[in-house]
Amino acid sequence: MSKASLAPVFAPAEPMSAKIDALPISYQPSATTLDPDNWSDLRRQAHRMMDDMFDHLETLPDQPVWQCAPTEARETMTAPLPIDGTDLASAHAIFKEAILPYGGGNLHSGFMGWVQGAGTPVGMVAEMLAAGLNANLGGRDHMAIVVEQQITAWMRELFWFPAEADGLFLTGASQANFVALLIARTRVHAASRSEGTAFGPRLVAYTSDAVHGCVPRAMEMAGLGTASLRRVATNKAGQIDLSALRLQIRIDRAEGLTPFLLVGTAGAVNSGAFDDLGKLADIAAEHDLHFHVDGALGALGILSDEIRPLLAGIDRADSLAFDFHKWGHVPYDAGFLLVRNGAWQRATFASDAAYLTRAETGLAAGDWWPCDSGPDLSRGFRALKTWFTLKTYGLRALGDAMNANCALARALADRIAADPDLELLAPVSLNIVCFGYAPQGRGEDRTINRRIIERLHAAGRVAPSLTMIDGKPAIRAAFVNHRSTMSDVDALVEGVLAFGAADDAHN
Ligand SMILES: *Cc1c(COP(=O)(O)O)cnc(C)c1O
C-alpha cells in the first residue's frame, strides 16, 4: 500500500482529540458503585413509580386510546448528552409528562388496530423482577435457564411435540421465522454454514400470498433471495391452494431446483385465515420439505376451544414460530420458536469458542446453553414474564379472553349486517372484521373509510386500522385486547356512522 493512501482524505475541521478534551467528563475513577447511598430513598421513589403505573392501568378507560405527542413532549428527547446525572425523581417526572400519556394505544380497550398484545399488570411486575436479576440466558448453570426450559417443556406438551423437541425465546415471530428458515436450510445443505449458498443446490421455499412480510425478508437475510420464495395463490377462505402448491413443487423439481421449505400460516395477518396444516404436513412429508408454521398470532389459539380445531396438524410441524406478546399478552418482547428436534438447532448454530468452554460442574456447567440453539449470545430473561403470566392467569383464562375477542368480532359483524349504512368487506374469521361506511347511493368510492379512521384516531375513543380489500380502503378491527368489551364495539360503530355522515354532509 502506498504511503499516500494512509493520509486522511478529509481532514477533520477540529482534531478528534480536541473534541474529546472539550467534553466535561471526569476520568477520575468513581469512588462508589451505581447503587444508591441511601436505599430507603430509592425504595420510596421506586414504590411511587410502580404505583403511578398501576394508576395508569387502572384509569385506562378515562384516557384516550391515543393522542398525538405535542412538540413540548418530543422536545424532551432532544436534550444534550447527560454528562452529569439527574435524580431519579426528576427523570421520572419527564417520563410522566412526556412519555406515559403518549403511548401506542395497545393497552387500551379501544385499540383494534393491528394485532398487538395488551400486556398485563402481572407481566409488568415480572419484567421488573427479571430486570432486577439481570440474568444473561446465553448459557451456564443458573435457574433462569431452567425457567426457559420449563416454558419449552410446556410448549412441547401444548403442541404435542416429541420429547426431543427444543425451543427458545427470540424477540418475535419475525426472528423466529428467520431462525427456522436457517435451520431448514442447514438441514438440507449442511455445508451452507461454511460455504454459503452460492455453490450449493438452488433452494426454493413455498408459502401462500397471504404470508407475513417477515418471511420474504427472512429469505433475503438468509441470502436465498425472495425470487426463491414461491408465493402460491390462496383460495376464497384465504388458505394456500393445495393443488397450485403441488404443481409448483413439481415444476421446480423438474427444473432441477431443490424445494426445501414449506411455510404454513396459522392466523394470517390481514384476514386471520388458517392454512390447512394437516394437508400441508402431508405435502411436506411427500416432498421431503421442512414444514414450518408461522403461528405468530394464531398458534396460541390452541388455548381456545373455538380456535383449536383450526390448528389440526400443527403437531406435525418441524418448527413453529409464535408470539407470547400478541394473544398471550406477555409484555413485549416475547417471541418463541419450537423445533421438532433440538439437534437441528444445534447443527445450525453451535460452534466452539474458547471463552464459552463448558465444565462438568460449577457455573460453567449446564447441558443446555441457548447460544448453541440460536443466533444470540447474550439474551434476556423473557422466560420469566412468560412464566409468571402462564402461572398466574392459567391457560384457561388466556383462552377465555381469546373466545371473548372472537365473540366481539361476531357482534360487530352482526351490527354491520343490521345497519344499511355499513358493509362487511370480508368474511369474519375469528377476531378480525373488515368493513366500511356505505350508505345507499354512495357508490363504490371507499376512500371515505381512510378519512373516517384518521378522525377516529384523533377523537381518541377507538383505534381501528386501515387495510386494503380488493385494492380499496377498508376499516379493519382486530380484537386482541383482553380489556375490550361490547362498549368498545358500540363506540366503533357509532363513531364510524357519525364521522361518515359528517364527511358526506361536508362533501
Ligand atoms: C405479527 C406477525 C409476525 C411478526 O411477528 P413479530 O413478533 O412482530 O416479529 C409474523 N407473522 C404473522 C402472521 C404475524 O401476525
Coordinates of C-alpha atoms and ligand atoms in Angstrom, one line a residue:
M1 CA 0.0 0.0 0.0
S2 CA 1.4 3.4 -0.9
K3 CA 2.1 5.9 1.8
A4 CA -0.2 8.5 0.4
S5 CA -3.2 6.2 0.8
L6 CA -2.8 6.3 4.5
A7 CA -3.3 10.1 4.6
P8 CA -6.8 11.1 5.7
V9 CA -9.0 12.0 2.8
F10 CA -10.9 14.7 4.7
A11 CA -9.0 16.5 7.5
P12 CA -11.5 17.0 10.3
A13 CA -12.1 20.7 11.0
E14 CA -11.2 20.1 14.5
P15 CA -9.0 17.2 15.7
M16 CA -11.0 14.5 17.5
S17 CA -8.6 14.7 20.4
A18 CA -9.6 18.3 21.0
K19 CA -13.3 17.4 20.9
I20 CA -12.8 14.7 23.4
D21 CA -10.8 17.0 25.7
A22 CA -13.6 19.5 25.5
L23 CA -16.2 17.0 26.9
P24 CA -16.7 17.8 30.5
I25 CA -16.2 14.2 31.5
S26 CA -14.2 13.4 34.5
Y27 CA -12.0 10.4 34.1
Q28 CA -11.4 10.1 37.8
P29 CA -12.5 6.7 38.9
S30 CA -15.7 6.9 40.8
A31 CA -15.5 6.3 44.5
T32 CA -18.8 4.5 44.5
T33 CA -20.8 1.9 42.6
L34 CA -24.0 2.7 40.7
D35 CA -26.1 1.6 43.7
P36 CA -27.6 4.3 45.9
D37 CA -26.1 5.5 49.1
N38 CA -29.5 5.6 50.6
W39 CA -31.6 2.6 49.7
S40 CA -34.7 3.9 51.6
D41 CA -34.9 7.0 49.4
L42 CA -34.7 4.8 46.4
R43 CA -37.4 2.4 47.8
R44 CA -39.8 5.3 48.3
Q45 CA -39.2 6.7 44.8
A46 CA -39.5 3.2 43.2
H47 CA -42.7 2.4 45.0
R48 CA -44.1 5.7 43.8
M49 CA -43.1 4.8 40.2
M50 CA -44.9 1.4 40.5
D51 CA -48.0 2.9 42.0
D52 CA -48.1 5.5 39.2
M53 CA -48.0 2.8 36.7
F54 CA -50.8 0.9 38.4
D55 CA -52.8 4.1 38.5
H56 CA -52.3 4.4 34.7
L57 CA -53.5 0.9 34.1
E58 CA -56.5 1.3 36.5
T59 CA -57.7 4.5 34.8
L60 CA -57.2 3.5 31.2
P61 CA -61.0 3.8 30.5
D62 CA -60.8 7.5 31.3
Q63 CA -57.9 8.1 28.9
P64 CA -57.8 8.4 25.2
V65 CA -56.7 5.3 23.3
W66 CA -54.2 7.5 21.6
Q67 CA -53.2 11.2 21.4
C68 CA -50.5 12.7 19.3
A69 CA -47.5 13.7 21.4
P70 CA -47.2 17.5 21.4
T71 CA -44.0 19.3 20.5
E72 CA -43.1 20.0 24.1
A73 CA -43.1 16.3 24.8
R74 CA -41.0 15.5 21.8
E75 CA -38.5 18.2 22.7
T76 CA -37.7 16.5 25.9
M77 CA -36.0 13.9 23.7
T78 CA -33.7 16.4 22.0
A79 CA -31.7 17.1 25.2
P80 CA -27.9 17.3 25.3
L81 CA -25.8 14.3 26.3
P82 CA -26.3 13.8 30.0
I83 CA -22.8 14.1 31.2
D84 CA -23.9 14.6 34.8
G85 CA -26.8 12.7 36.2
T86 CA -30.2 13.8 37.2
D87 CA -32.0 12.4 40.3
L88 CA -34.4 9.6 39.6
A89 CA -37.5 11.6 40.7
S90 CA -36.7 14.3 38.0
A91 CA -36.2 11.7 35.3
H92 CA -39.5 10.1 36.3
A93 CA -41.2 13.4 36.1
I94 CA -40.2 13.7 32.5
F95 CA -41.5 10.1 31.9
K96 CA -44.9 11.0 33.4
E97 CA -45.2 14.3 31.5
A98 CA -43.7 13.4 28.1
I99 CA -43.8 9.6 27.6
L100 CA -46.6 8.0 29.6
P101 CA -49.6 9.9 28.1
Y102 CA -48.5 9.3 24.5
G103 CA -48.3 5.6 24.1
G104 CA -49.1 3.4 21.1
G105 CA -52.6 2.7 22.4
N106 CA -52.4 -1.1 22.7
L107 CA -53.1 -1.1 26.4
H108 CA -56.5 0.5 25.8
S109 CA -59.8 -1.4 25.3
G110 CA -60.5 0.8 22.3
F111 CA -57.4 -0.4 20.5
M112 CA -58.4 -2.6 17.5
G113 CA -55.7 -1.5 15.0
W114 CA -53.1 -4.1 14.1
V115 CA -52.5 -7.3 16.1
Q116 CA -50.9 -6.3 19.4
G117 CA -50.9 -7.7 22.9
A118 CA -52.3 -5.6 25.7
G119 CA -49.9 -6.5 28.4
T120 CA -50.9 -7.3 32.0
P121 CA -50.1 -6.0 35.4
V122 CA -48.5 -9.3 36.3
G123 CA -46.3 -9.2 33.3
M124 CA -45.3 -5.7 34.3
V125 CA -44.1 -6.7 37.8
A126 CA -42.5 -9.9 36.4
E127 CA -40.5 -7.7 34.0
M128 CA -39.2 -5.7 37.0
L129 CA -38.1 -8.9 38.7
A130 CA -36.3 -10.0 35.6
A131 CA -34.5 -6.7 35.3
G132 CA -33.6 -6.9 38.9
L133 CA -31.9 -10.3 38.3
N134 CA -30.4 -9.0 35.1
A135 CA -29.8 -12.6 34.1
N136 CA -28.0 -13.5 30.9
L137 CA -29.5 -16.5 29.3
G138 CA -26.8 -17.3 26.8
G139 CA -25.8 -20.3 28.9
R140 CA -24.2 -21.5 32.1
D141 CA -25.8 -23.2 35.1
H142 CA -28.3 -21.0 36.8
M143 CA -32.0 -21.1 37.5
A144 CA -33.1 -18.7 34.7
I145 CA -32.1 -21.2 32.1
V146 CA -34.2 -23.8 33.9
V147 CA -37.2 -21.5 33.8
E148 CA -36.8 -21.1 30.0
Q149 CA -36.6 -24.9 29.8
Q150 CA -39.9 -25.1 31.8
I151 CA -41.6 -22.9 29.1
T152 CA -40.2 -25.1 26.4
A153 CA -41.5 -28.2 28.1
W154 CA -44.9 -26.6 28.5
M155 CA -45.0 -25.7 24.8
R156 CA -43.9 -29.2 23.8
E157 CA -46.8 -30.5 25.7
L158 CA -49.3 -27.9 24.5
F159 CA -48.4 -28.5 20.8
W160 CA -47.9 -32.3 21.1
F161 CA -44.3 -32.1 20.1
P162 CA -42.0 -35.1 20.8
A163 CA -39.5 -35.3 23.7
E164 CA -36.5 -34.4 21.6
A165 CA -38.2 -31.1 20.6
D166 CA -36.4 -28.0 21.8
G167 CA -37.1 -24.3 21.6
L168 CA -36.1 -20.8 22.6
F169 CA -37.2 -17.3 23.1
L170 CA -36.5 -14.7 20.4
T171 CA -37.6 -11.1 20.0
G172 CA -40.6 -12.0 18.0
A173 CA -42.1 -14.2 15.3
S174 CA -40.1 -12.3 12.6
Q175 CA -36.8 -13.6 14.2
A176 CA -38.3 -17.0 14.9
N177 CA -39.4 -17.4 11.3
F178 CA -35.9 -16.4 10.2
V179 CA -34.2 -18.8 12.6
A180 CA -36.5 -21.6 11.4
L181 CA -35.6 -20.8 7.8
L182 CA -31.8 -21.1 8.7
I183 CA -32.5 -24.4 10.4
A184 CA -34.4 -25.7 7.4
R185 CA -31.5 -24.6 5.1
T186 CA -28.9 -26.3 7.2
R187 CA -30.9 -29.5 7.3
V188 CA -30.9 -29.7 3.5
H189 CA -27.5 -28.2 2.9
A190 CA -25.2 -28.6 6.0
A191 CA -22.2 -27.2 4.1
S192 CA -24.0 -23.9 3.8
R193 CA -22.6 -23.0 7.2
S194 CA -19.1 -22.9 5.9
E195 CA -19.6 -22.4 2.1
G196 CA -22.7 -20.2 2.0
T197 CA -25.4 -20.9 -0.5
A198 CA -23.9 -19.7 -3.8
F199 CA -22.5 -23.0 -4.9
G200 CA -24.9 -25.5 -3.3
P201 CA -28.3 -26.6 -4.5
R202 CA -30.7 -24.0 -5.8
L203 CA -33.1 -23.9 -2.8
V204 CA -36.7 -22.9 -3.1
A205 CA -39.3 -22.3 -0.4
Y206 CA -43.1 -22.3 -0.6
T207 CA -45.8 -20.3 1.2
S208 CA -49.0 -18.5 0.3
D209 CA -49.6 -15.0 -1.0
A210 CA -51.1 -14.2 2.4
V211 CA -47.7 -14.7 4.1
H212 CA -46.4 -12.1 6.5
G213 CA -43.7 -9.8 5.1
C214 CA -41.1 -11.1 7.5
V215 CA -40.9 -14.4 5.6
P216 CA -39.7 -12.9 2.3
R217 CA -37.4 -10.7 4.4
A218 CA -36.0 -13.9 6.1
M219 CA -35.3 -15.2 2.6
E220 CA -33.3 -12.0 1.8
M221 CA -31.5 -12.1 5.1
A222 CA -30.6 -15.8 4.6
G223 CA -29.0 -14.9 1.3
L224 CA -31.6 -17.1 -0.6
G225 CA -33.4 -14.1 -2.1
T226 CA -37.2 -13.5 -2.5
A227 CA -37.1 -14.9 -6.0
S228 CA -36.6 -18.3 -4.4
L229 CA -39.8 -17.9 -2.4
R230 CA -42.9 -19.2 -4.2
R231 CA -46.0 -17.3 -3.1
V232 CA -48.8 -19.7 -4.0
A233 CA -52.3 -18.3 -4.6
T234 CA -54.9 -18.5 -1.8
N235 CA -58.5 -19.8 -2.1
K236 CA -61.6 -17.8 -1.1
A237 CA -61.0 -18.7 2.6
G238 CA -57.5 -17.2 2.4
Q239 CA -55.8 -20.6 2.7
I240 CA -53.0 -21.7 0.4
D241 CA -54.3 -23.5 -2.7
L242 CA -53.1 -27.1 -2.3
S243 CA -53.2 -28.1 -5.9
A244 CA -51.3 -25.0 -7.1
L245 CA -48.7 -25.7 -4.4
R246 CA -48.3 -29.3 -5.6
L247 CA -48.0 -28.2 -9.2
Q248 CA -45.4 -25.6 -8.3
I249 CA -43.2 -28.1 -6.4
R250 CA -43.3 -30.5 -9.4
I251 CA -42.4 -27.7 -11.8
D252 CA -39.4 -26.6 -9.7
R253 CA -38.2 -30.2 -9.3
A254 CA -38.4 -30.7 -13.0
E255 CA -36.2 -27.7 -13.5
G256 CA -33.5 -29.0 -11.2
L257 CA -34.3 -26.8 -8.2
T258 CA -34.3 -28.1 -4.7
P259 CA -37.6 -27.5 -2.8
F260 CA -36.6 -27.4 0.9
L261 CA -39.2 -25.5 3.0
L262 CA -42.9 -25.1 3.2
V263 CA -44.2 -22.3 5.4
G264 CA -47.8 -22.5 6.5
T265 CA -49.7 -19.7 8.3
A266 CA -51.8 -20.1 11.4
G267 CA -53.7 -16.7 11.6
A268 CA -52.8 -14.6 8.5
V269 CA -52.1 -11.1 9.3
N270 CA -54.7 -9.5 7.1
S271 CA -57.6 -11.9 7.2
G272 CA -56.9 -14.2 10.2
A273 CA -57.1 -17.2 7.9
F274 CA -55.5 -20.6 8.9
D275 CA -53.9 -22.8 6.3
D276 CA -54.9 -26.5 6.3
L277 CA -51.9 -27.6 8.4
G278 CA -52.7 -31.3 8.2
K279 CA -52.7 -31.2 4.4
L280 CA -49.6 -29.1 4.4
A281 CA -47.9 -31.7 6.6
D282 CA -48.8 -34.4 4.1
I283 CA -47.4 -32.5 1.2
A284 CA -44.2 -31.6 3.2
A285 CA -43.7 -35.3 4.0
E286 CA -44.4 -36.4 0.5
H287 CA -41.9 -34.0 -1.0
D288 CA -39.3 -34.1 1.9
L289 CA -39.7 -30.4 2.8
H290 CA -39.1 -28.9 6.2
F291 CA -42.6 -27.9 7.4
H292 CA -42.6 -24.6 9.3
V293 CA -45.7 -22.9 10.7
D294 CA -45.9 -19.1 11.2
G295 CA -48.3 -19.1 14.1
A296 CA -47.4 -15.6 15.3
L297 CA -50.9 -14.7 16.3
G298 CA -52.9 -17.9 15.8
A299 CA -50.8 -20.7 17.4
L300 CA -51.7 -19.8 20.9
G301 CA -55.3 -20.1 19.7
I302 CA -54.8 -23.7 20.8
L303 CA -55.9 -22.4 24.2
S304 CA -59.3 -21.5 22.9
D305 CA -61.9 -24.2 22.2
E306 CA -63.1 -22.2 19.2
I307 CA -59.8 -21.9 17.5
R308 CA -58.2 -25.2 18.4
P309 CA -59.9 -27.2 15.6
L310 CA -58.3 -24.8 13.0
L311 CA -54.9 -25.9 14.2
A312 CA -55.3 -29.6 13.5
G313 CA -52.0 -30.8 12.1
I314 CA -49.8 -28.2 14.0
D315 CA -48.3 -31.1 16.0
R316 CA -46.7 -32.3 12.7
A317 CA -44.8 -29.1 12.1
D318 CA -41.0 -29.4 12.0
S319 CA -40.9 -25.9 13.6
L320 CA -43.4 -23.5 14.9
A321 CA -43.0 -19.7 15.5
F322 CA -45.3 -17.8 17.7
D323 CA -45.6 -14.8 19.9
F324 CA -46.4 -14.7 23.6
H325 CA -46.5 -10.9 23.2
K326 CA -49.6 -11.0 21.0
W327 CA -52.6 -13.0 22.1
G328 CA -50.6 -14.3 25.2
H329 CA -50.4 -10.6 26.5
V330 CA -46.9 -11.2 27.8
P331 CA -45.2 -7.7 27.7
Y332 CA -43.0 -7.1 24.7
D333 CA -40.9 -8.7 23.5
A334 CA -41.5 -12.5 23.8
G335 CA -41.3 -14.5 20.5
F336 CA -40.8 -18.2 20.6
L337 CA -39.6 -20.9 18.3
L338 CA -40.4 -24.6 18.9
V339 CA -38.3 -27.1 16.9
R340 CA -39.2 -30.8 16.4
N341 CA -35.6 -31.9 17.0
G342 CA -33.2 -29.9 19.1
A343 CA -30.3 -31.5 17.2
W344 CA -31.3 -29.5 14.1
Q345 CA -30.9 -26.3 16.1
R346 CA -27.5 -27.2 17.4
A347 CA -26.4 -28.3 13.9
T348 CA -27.3 -24.8 12.7
F349 CA -25.9 -22.7 15.5
A350 CA -23.5 -24.4 17.8
S351 CA -19.8 -23.5 17.5
D352 CA -16.9 -23.8 19.8
A353 CA -15.4 -20.7 21.1
A354 CA -12.7 -20.9 23.8
Y355 CA -14.4 -18.3 26.0
L356 CA -17.6 -20.5 26.1
T357 CA -15.8 -23.6 27.3
R358 CA -18.1 -25.9 29.3
A359 CA -17.3 -27.5 32.6
E360 CA -18.6 -30.7 34.3
T361 CA -19.5 -28.8 37.4
G362 CA -19.6 -25.2 38.6
L363 CA -21.1 -22.1 37.0
A364 CA -19.8 -23.1 33.5
A365 CA -21.7 -26.4 33.6
G366 CA -25.2 -27.0 32.4
D367 CA -26.3 -29.1 29.5
W368 CA -28.4 -26.6 27.7
W369 CA -26.7 -23.4 26.5
P370 CA -29.2 -21.4 24.4
C371 CA -26.3 -19.8 22.5
D372 CA -25.9 -23.2 20.8
S373 CA -29.5 -23.2 19.7
G374 CA -30.0 -19.8 18.2
P375 CA -28.2 -16.7 16.9
D376 CA -27.9 -14.7 20.2
L377 CA -25.2 -15.0 22.8
S378 CA -26.4 -12.5 25.5
R379 CA -30.1 -13.0 26.0
G380 CA -32.6 -11.5 28.5
F381 CA -34.9 -13.3 30.8
R382 CA -38.0 -13.3 28.6
A383 CA -39.0 -16.6 30.1
L384 CA -39.7 -15.1 33.5
K385 CA -42.5 -12.7 32.4
T386 CA -43.9 -15.6 30.4
W387 CA -43.7 -18.0 33.3
F388 CA -45.5 -15.5 35.6
T389 CA -48.2 -14.9 33.0
L390 CA -49.0 -18.5 32.4
K391 CA -48.6 -19.5 36.0
T392 CA -50.8 -16.7 37.5
Y393 CA -53.6 -16.4 34.9
G394 CA -53.5 -20.0 33.7
L395 CA -54.1 -21.2 30.2
R396 CA -57.9 -21.3 30.6
A397 CA -58.2 -17.6 31.3
L398 CA -56.0 -16.8 28.4
G399 CA -58.2 -19.0 26.1
D400 CA -61.3 -17.4 27.5
A401 CA -60.0 -13.9 26.7
M402 CA -59.5 -15.1 23.1
N403 CA -63.0 -16.5 22.9
A404 CA -64.3 -13.2 24.2
N405 CA -62.4 -11.4 21.4
C406 CA -64.0 -13.7 18.8
A407 CA -67.4 -13.0 20.3
L408 CA -66.8 -9.3 19.9
A409 CA -65.9 -9.7 16.3
R410 CA -69.1 -11.7 15.7
A411 CA -71.1 -9.0 17.5
L412 CA -69.6 -6.3 15.3
A413 CA -70.3 -8.3 12.2
D414 CA -74.0 -8.6 13.3
R415 CA -74.2 -4.8 13.9
I416 CA -72.7 -4.2 10.4
A417 CA -75.2 -6.7 8.8
A418 CA -78.1 -4.9 10.6
D419 CA -77.1 -1.4 9.5
P420 CA -77.9 -0.3 6.0
D421 CA -75.1 2.3 6.2
L422 CA -72.3 -0.2 6.8
E423 CA -71.0 -3.0 4.6
L424 CA -69.0 -6.1 5.6
L425 CA -66.0 -6.4 3.2
A426 CA -64.5 -9.8 4.1
P427 CA -65.8 -12.9 5.8
V428 CA -65.2 -12.7 9.6
S429 CA -62.7 -15.3 10.7
L430 CA -62.1 -15.3 14.4
N431 CA -61.2 -11.9 15.7
I432 CA -60.8 -9.7 12.6
V433 CA -63.6 -7.7 10.9
C434 CA -63.0 -5.6 7.7
F435 CA -65.9 -3.3 6.9
G436 CA -66.7 0.1 5.5
Y437 CA -69.1 3.0 5.6
A438 CA -71.5 2.6 2.6
P439 CA -75.0 4.2 2.7
Q440 CA -77.2 3.7 -0.3
G441 CA -76.2 5.8 -3.3
R442 CA -72.6 6.3 -2.1
G443 CA -71.3 4.1 -5.0
E444 CA -68.0 2.2 -4.9
D445 CA -65.7 5.0 -3.6
R446 CA -64.3 3.7 -0.4
T447 CA -61.7 6.5 0.2
I448 CA -64.1 7.8 2.9
N449 CA -63.0 4.9 5.1
R450 CA -59.5 6.2 5.2
R451 CA -60.7 9.6 6.5
I452 CA -63.1 8.0 9.0
I453 CA -60.2 6.1 10.5
E454 CA -58.0 9.2 10.9
R455 CA -60.9 11.0 12.6
L456 CA -61.5 8.1 14.9
H457 CA -57.8 8.1 15.9
A458 CA -57.8 11.9 16.5
A459 CA -61.0 11.5 18.6
G460 CA -59.3 9.0 20.8
R461 CA -62.1 6.6 21.8
V462 CA -61.4 3.7 19.4
A463 CA -58.5 3.0 17.1
P464 CA -59.1 0.6 14.2
S465 CA -56.6 0.4 11.4
L466 CA -56.7 0.8 7.6
T467 CA -56.4 -2.2 5.2
M468 CA -57.0 -2.7 1.5
I469 CA -59.7 -5.1 0.3
D470 CA -59.7 -5.5 -3.5
G471 CA -57.3 -2.6 -3.6
K472 CA -59.8 -0.2 -1.8
P473 CA -59.6 1.2 1.7
A474 CA -61.4 -0.7 4.4
I475 CA -61.7 -0.3 8.2
R476 CA -60.1 -3.2 10.0
A477 CA -61.0 -4.0 13.6
A478 CA -58.8 -6.8 15.1
F479 CA -59.9 -7.8 18.6
V480 CA -56.8 -8.9 20.5
N481 CA -57.2 -6.8 23.7
H482 CA -58.4 -8.6 26.8
R483 CA -59.9 -5.3 28.0
S484 CA -62.2 -4.8 25.1
T485 CA -65.9 -5.1 25.6
M486 CA -69.2 -4.5 23.8
S487 CA -69.0 -0.8 24.7
D488 CA -65.9 -0.6 22.5
V489 CA -67.8 -2.2 19.6
D490 CA -70.7 0.2 20.2
A491 CA -68.2 3.2 20.2
L492 CA -66.7 2.0 17.0
V493 CA -70.0 1.6 15.1
E494 CA -71.3 4.9 16.4
G495 CA -68.0 6.7 15.6
V496 CA -67.9 5.3 12.0
L497 CA -71.6 6.3 11.4
A498 CA -71.1 9.8 12.8
F499 CA -67.9 10.6 11.0
G500 CA -69.2 9.0 7.9
A501 CA -72.4 11.1 7.9
A502 CA -70.4 14.3 8.7
D503 CA -68.0 13.6 5.8
D504 CA -70.9 13.0 3.4
A505 CA -72.5 16.3 4.5
H506 CA -69.2 18.1 4.1
N507 CA -68.7 16.9 0.6
Ligands
LIG1 C1 -47.1 -10.3 13.9 C2 -46.8 -11.4 12.9 C3 -45.5 -11.7 12.6 C4 -44.3 -10.9 13.1 O1 -44.1 -11.1 14.4 P1 -43.3 -10.1 15.3 O2 -43.4 -10.6 16.7 O3 -44.0 -8.7 15.1 O4 -41.9 -10.1 14.8 C5 -45.3 -12.7 11.7 N1 -46.3 -13.4 11.2 C6 -47.6 -13.1 11.5 C7 -48.7 -13.9 10.9 C8 -47.9 -12.1 12.4 O5 -49.1 -11.8 12.7

